[in-house]
Amino acid sequence: AARFFARPPAEKVQYDHGPYGNPLGGYTGAGVEAVARSRDGHGSDAGGADETAPPDVVESFVFKPDEATKPKPQELDVPGRAYHAALLKVLAVLHAVTASALSLPEDFFAPFYAPSPDAHLRLSFYPPFPTDSKAMRYGEHTDYTGYTILAQDDSDIGEVGGGGLEVLAKGGEWLAVVPEKDTFVVNIGDLYEIWTNGRWRSTVHRVARPAPGSGAALNARLSIPFFTGPKGDALIEVLPTCVDATTPARYAPVTAGEHLRRKLGISNAN
């Protein structure tokens, strides 16, 4: 991934296949997304959108192994396919654990993802941070679909305001995520909040603005989330084990694709 993002801009833009979130995947340059505009009440704080949030300082490449109409960069193709396949196995374990925790059959979530889940890698590259920017590297948001299995940058210093990954605690304070070698960070996305009727809230997180002149500001950052959305036509509604006579359903049913398209449409600033 680092080799791809080190390419000249004119080479990277050849893999730009449309707005971020387009069905082909590919490259998106910095300044296209303003993800904080997508807040819609999901998350532990039930926060709303920051409609004036500036565009985020991040480049990305969305890797979809089953998309065959567009060529992939040579340095990403083979390792990307292997990594994607390995993470699908991790996802299967997460689904089994989740079903057990929610008093559901072990294979309950399988039909929502078969035969073709909307699961893809996003290679997220954060260039050295401009000294005059008022933006975040990536604004506060919740992820839009199922679990996110994240390979965090090991260079994050684990301090609030240090330019790395931060999550919003229930008490309203931001906490820096300290990277641990050979581990994943797993975020809960919006659809699990719907499924569990708010018992599990989607994770509010951001990649912070580093202090001007700091090591974090002068150096690039790279992380690789794996987004694990159900198939687009899967109907997501509150699970029967998450409602009772005193706790009615609080969320309206929605298809996974409808929810995803709405949030992507809002977060694309340009």
Short mmCIF file of C-alpha atoms in Angstrom, two decimals:
data_model
loop_
_atom_site.label_atom_id
_atom_site.label_comp_id
_atom_site.label_asym_id
_atom_site.label_seq_id
_atom_site.Cartn_x
_atom_site.Cartn_y
_atom_site.Cartn_z
CA ALA A 1 0.00 0.00 0.00
CA ALA A 2 2.79 2.42 0.87
CA ARG A 3 4.35 1.85 -2.57
CA PHE A 4 1.09 2.73 -4.30
CA PHE A 5 0.57 5.98 -2.38
CA ALA A 6 4.19 6.96 -3.08
CA ARG A 7 3.38 7.04 -6.79
CA PRO A 8 3.08 10.43 -8.54
CA PRO A 9 -0.45 11.93 -8.44
CA ALA A 10 -0.84 11.51 -12.19
CA GLU A 11 -0.42 7.75 -11.82
CA LYS A 12 -2.71 7.37 -8.82
CA VAL A 13 -5.54 9.30 -10.44
CA GLN A 14 -5.66 6.72 -13.24
CA TYR A 15 -7.39 4.48 -10.67
CA ASP A 16 -10.04 7.09 -9.82
CA HIS A 17 -13.29 5.51 -11.01
CA GLY A 18 -15.77 8.05 -9.64
CA PRO A 19 -17.02 9.44 -6.32
CA TYR A 20 -15.93 7.73 -3.13
CA GLY A 21 -18.20 4.74 -2.57
CA ASN A 22 -18.71 4.00 -6.26
CA PRO A 23 -19.25 0.29 -7.06
CA LEU A 24 -15.87 -0.07 -8.77
CA GLY A 25 -13.75 1.00 -5.81
CA GLY A 26 -10.38 2.52 -6.64
CA TYR A 27 -8.52 5.68 -5.69
CA THR A 28 -9.90 8.81 -4.03
CA GLY A 29 -7.71 11.87 -3.52
CA ALA A 30 -7.47 14.08 -0.46
CA GLY A 31 -10.19 16.67 0.06
CA VAL A 32 -13.06 14.63 -1.39
CA GLU A 33 -14.65 13.33 1.80
CA ALA A 34 -15.97 15.30 4.77
CA VAL A 35 -17.05 12.34 6.85
CA ALA A 36 -18.20 14.33 9.89
CA ARG A 37 -21.14 15.53 7.77
CA SER A 38 -22.52 11.96 7.83
CA ARG A 39 -23.39 11.85 11.55
CA ASP A 40 -27.09 10.99 11.87
CA GLY A 41 -27.86 10.06 15.47
CA HIS A 42 -26.04 6.74 15.56
CA GLY A 43 -23.35 6.27 18.19
CA SER A 44 -23.18 6.50 21.96
CA ASP A 45 -23.69 10.27 21.91
CA ALA A 46 -26.53 10.20 19.33
CA GLY A 47 -24.65 13.03 17.64
CA GLY A 48 -25.77 14.95 14.59
CA ALA A 49 -23.95 16.06 11.47
CA ASP A 50 -21.37 18.82 11.33
CA GLU A 51 -22.67 20.26 8.08
CA THR A 52 -19.77 22.72 7.76
CA ALA A 53 -16.99 20.21 8.43
CA PRO A 54 -14.05 20.83 6.07
CA PRO A 55 -12.89 18.06 3.75
CA ASP A 56 -10.70 15.40 5.32
CA VAL A 57 -6.96 15.19 4.74
CA VAL A 58 -6.80 11.58 3.52
CA GLU A 59 -6.29 9.61 0.33
CA SER A 60 -7.74 6.14 -0.09
CA PHE A 61 -7.89 3.11 -2.31
CA VAL A 62 -10.95 0.85 -2.03
CA PHE A 63 -9.98 -2.71 -2.93
CA LYS A 64 -12.78 -4.99 -4.17
CA PRO A 65 -11.34 -8.35 -5.26
CA ASP A 66 -14.47 -9.39 -7.20
CA GLU A 67 -14.58 -6.20 -9.29
CA ALA A 68 -13.05 -7.30 -12.59
CA THR A 69 -13.80 -4.46 -15.02
CA LYS A 70 -10.97 -2.21 -13.88
CA PRO A 71 -7.30 -3.19 -13.45
CA LYS A 72 -5.79 -3.01 -9.98
CA PRO A 73 -2.34 -1.66 -9.17
CA GLN A 74 0.20 -4.47 -9.43
CA GLU A 75 1.55 -3.87 -5.92
CA LEU A 76 -1.95 -4.24 -4.42
CA ASP A 77 -3.54 -7.04 -6.45
CA VAL A 78 -2.13 -10.30 -5.08
CA PRO A 79 -1.60 -9.26 -1.43
CA GLY A 80 -4.97 -7.49 -1.39
CA ARG A 81 -6.81 -10.62 -2.50
CA ALA A 82 -5.03 -12.80 0.07
CA TYR A 83 -5.66 -10.35 2.91
CA HIS A 84 -9.34 -9.91 1.95
CA ALA A 85 -9.85 -13.70 1.96
CA ALA A 86 -8.17 -14.07 5.36
CA LEU A 87 -10.34 -11.36 6.90
CA LEU A 88 -13.53 -13.03 5.66
CA LYS A 89 -12.55 -15.94 7.92
CA VAL A 90 -12.09 -13.55 10.85
CA LEU A 91 -15.52 -12.09 10.10
CA ALA A 92 -17.11 -15.55 10.21
CA VAL A 93 -15.77 -16.01 13.74
CA LEU A 94 -17.05 -12.58 14.78
CA HIS A 95 -20.49 -13.46 13.46
CA ALA A 96 -20.59 -16.71 15.42
CA VAL A 97 -19.54 -14.95 18.63
CA THR A 98 -22.09 -12.20 18.01
CA ALA A 99 -24.91 -14.67 17.45
CA SER A 100 -24.08 -16.41 20.72
CA ALA A 101 -24.01 -13.09 22.60
CA LEU A 102 -27.44 -12.18 21.23
CA SER A 103 -29.01 -15.62 21.90
CA LEU A 104 -29.30 -16.42 18.20
CA PRO A 105 -28.38 -19.52 16.16
CA GLU A 106 -24.68 -19.62 15.31
CA ASP A 107 -25.30 -19.18 11.57
CA PHE A 108 -27.95 -16.46 11.99
CA PHE A 109 -26.02 -13.76 10.13
CA ALA A 110 -24.94 -15.92 7.19
CA PRO A 111 -28.01 -15.21 4.97
CA PHE A 112 -27.41 -11.47 5.26
CA TYR A 113 -23.97 -11.90 3.69
CA ALA A 114 -24.58 -14.71 1.17
CA PRO A 115 -23.81 -15.14 -1.60
CA SER A 116 -21.90 -11.88 -1.98
CA PRO A 117 -21.29 -9.56 0.98
CA ASP A 118 -20.40 -5.93 0.36
CA ALA A 119 -17.07 -6.40 2.12
CA HIS A 120 -14.00 -4.50 0.97
CA LEU A 121 -10.65 -3.14 2.06
CA ARG A 122 -9.96 0.56 2.29
CA LEU A 123 -6.31 1.53 2.24
CA SER A 124 -6.24 4.90 4.02
CA PHE A 125 -3.20 7.13 3.53
CA TYR A 126 -2.80 10.27 5.61
CA PRO A 127 -0.08 12.48 4.13
CA PRO A 128 2.06 14.84 6.22
CA PHE A 129 -0.38 17.32 7.71
CA PRO A 130 -0.56 20.91 6.38
CA THR A 131 0.41 23.40 9.08
CA ASP A 132 -2.47 25.76 8.22
CA SER A 133 -5.26 23.18 7.99
CA LYS A 134 -8.29 23.39 10.30
CA ALA A 135 -9.53 19.97 9.22
CA MET A 136 -9.20 16.62 10.93
CA ARG A 137 -7.23 13.91 9.26
CA TYR A 138 -10.59 12.09 9.25
CA GLY A 139 -13.55 13.67 11.02
CA GLU A 140 -15.68 12.11 13.73
CA HIS A 141 -18.13 9.54 12.38
CA THR A 142 -19.63 6.11 12.80
CA ASP A 143 -19.05 3.36 10.27
CA TYR A 144 -21.98 2.74 8.00
CA THR A 145 -22.55 -1.02 7.89
CA GLY A 146 -21.41 -4.06 9.94
CA TYR A 147 -18.15 -4.62 11.76
CA THR A 148 -14.98 -2.81 10.75
CA ILE A 149 -11.83 -4.87 11.23
CA LEU A 150 -9.03 -2.32 11.37
CA ALA A 151 -5.28 -2.70 11.05
CA GLN A 152 -4.14 0.44 12.86
CA ASP A 153 -0.93 2.29 12.06
CA ASP A 154 1.68 1.09 14.56
CA SER A 155 3.21 4.57 14.62
CA ASP A 156 0.20 6.12 16.41
CA ILE A 157 1.56 7.53 19.66
CA GLY A 158 -1.61 6.80 21.64
CA GLU A 159 -2.20 10.33 22.89
CA VAL A 160 -5.28 12.53 22.40
CA GLY A 161 -4.44 15.15 19.78
CA GLY A 162 -1.49 13.09 18.61
CA GLY A 163 -2.73 12.67 15.07
CA GLY A 164 -3.89 9.06 15.42
CA LEU A 165 -7.06 7.06 16.03
CA GLU A 166 -9.39 8.27 18.79
CA VAL A 167 -12.76 6.95 20.02
CA LEU A 168 -15.53 8.78 21.86
CA ALA A 169 -16.33 7.31 25.28
CA LYS A 170 -19.83 7.25 26.75
CA GLY A 171 -18.89 10.07 29.09
CA GLY A 172 -18.15 12.34 26.15
CA GLU A 173 -14.35 12.35 26.31
CA TRP A 174 -12.08 11.36 23.46
CA LEU A 175 -9.69 8.47 24.13
CA ALA A 176 -6.62 7.68 22.05
CA VAL A 177 -6.32 4.10 20.86
CA VAL A 178 -2.87 2.73 21.67
CA PRO A 179 -1.76 0.37 18.89
CA GLU A 180 -0.84 -3.18 19.85
CA LYS A 181 1.28 -5.25 17.52
CA ASP A 182 -0.46 -8.09 15.65
CA THR A 183 -3.95 -7.10 16.79
CA PHE A 184 -7.04 -5.61 15.16
CA VAL A 185 -9.31 -2.82 16.33
CA VAL A 186 -12.96 -3.83 15.75
CA ASN A 187 -15.60 -1.12 15.41
CA ILE A 188 -19.35 -1.68 15.58
CA GLY A 189 -21.14 -0.12 12.61
CA ASP A 190 -24.60 1.44 12.33
CA LEU A 191 -26.36 -1.75 11.24
CA TYR A 192 -25.47 -3.53 14.46
CA GLU A 193 -26.94 -0.63 16.39
CA ILE A 194 -30.18 -1.19 14.47
CA TRP A 195 -30.06 -4.96 14.85
CA THR A 196 -29.53 -4.72 18.63
CA ASN A 197 -32.11 -1.93 19.12
CA GLY A 198 -29.42 0.35 20.51
CA ARG A 199 -28.03 -2.16 22.99
CA TRP A 200 -24.77 -1.93 21.05
CA ARG A 201 -24.06 1.56 19.73
CA SER A 202 -21.91 2.17 16.69
CA THR A 203 -18.43 3.41 17.53
CA VAL A 204 -17.85 7.16 17.20
CA HIS A 205 -14.25 7.68 16.15
CA ARG A 206 -11.92 10.01 14.27
CA VAL A 207 -8.32 10.42 13.19
CA ALA A 208 -7.21 13.53 15.00
CA ARG A 209 -5.46 16.67 13.78
CA PRO A 210 -1.80 16.46 14.88
CA ALA A 211 -0.05 19.37 16.56
CA PRO A 212 1.75 21.61 14.04
CA GLY A 213 5.39 20.69 13.68
CA SER A 214 5.03 17.45 15.64
CA GLY A 215 6.42 14.15 14.44
CA ALA A 216 2.89 12.98 13.70
CA ALA A 217 2.29 16.04 11.52
CA LEU A 218 5.53 15.64 9.61
CA ASN A 219 5.11 11.94 8.89
CA ALA A 220 2.54 10.07 6.84
CA ARG A 221 0.11 7.59 8.41
CA LEU A 222 -1.38 4.42 6.88
CA SER A 223 -4.24 2.26 8.17
CA ILE A 224 -6.32 -0.49 6.56
CA PRO A 225 -9.97 -0.93 7.59
CA PHE A 226 -11.99 -3.88 6.32
CA PHE A 227 -15.64 -2.87 5.99
CA THR A 228 -18.01 -5.81 6.31
CA GLY A 229 -21.38 -4.71 5.08
CA PRO A 230 -24.13 -7.23 4.40
CA LYS A 231 -25.28 -7.59 0.80
CA GLY A 232 -27.04 -4.47 -0.42
CA ASP A 233 -30.59 -5.83 -0.47
CA ALA A 234 -30.40 -7.33 3.05
CA LEU A 235 -33.22 -5.94 5.20
CA ILE A 236 -31.90 -4.84 8.59
CA GLU A 237 -34.45 -4.69 11.38
CA VAL A 238 -34.40 -5.02 15.15
CA LEU A 239 -33.67 -8.59 16.25
CA PRO A 240 -36.38 -10.51 18.12
CA THR A 241 -34.01 -11.08 21.05
CA CYS A 242 -33.57 -7.32 21.47
CA VAL A 243 -37.23 -6.38 22.02
CA ASP A 244 -39.79 -7.26 24.66
CA ALA A 245 -42.98 -5.88 26.19
CA THR A 246 -41.12 -3.01 27.84
CA THR A 247 -38.55 -2.40 25.10
CA PRO A 248 -40.20 -1.92 21.70
CA ALA A 249 -38.24 -1.51 18.49
CA ARG A 250 -36.65 1.95 18.31
CA TYR A 251 -35.30 1.72 14.76
CA ALA A 252 -37.13 1.48 11.45
CA PRO A 253 -36.15 -1.32 9.05
CA VAL A 254 -33.75 -0.33 6.29
CA THR A 255 -31.82 -2.18 3.61
CA ALA A 256 -28.07 -2.22 4.02
CA GLY A 257 -27.59 -0.68 0.59
CA GLU A 258 -30.06 2.14 1.19
CA HIS A 259 -28.36 3.14 4.46
CA LEU A 260 -24.90 2.98 2.88
CA ARG A 261 -25.81 5.04 -0.18
CA ARG A 262 -27.44 7.75 1.93
CA LYS A 263 -24.42 8.21 4.15
CA LEU A 264 -21.94 8.09 1.29
CA GLY A 265 -23.93 10.74 -0.55
CA ILE A 266 -23.69 13.07 2.43
CA SER A 267 -20.01 12.48 3.14
CA ASN A 268 -18.79 13.23 -0.38
CA ALA A 269 -17.91 16.91 -0.14
CA ASN A 270 -16.69 17.35 -3.72
#
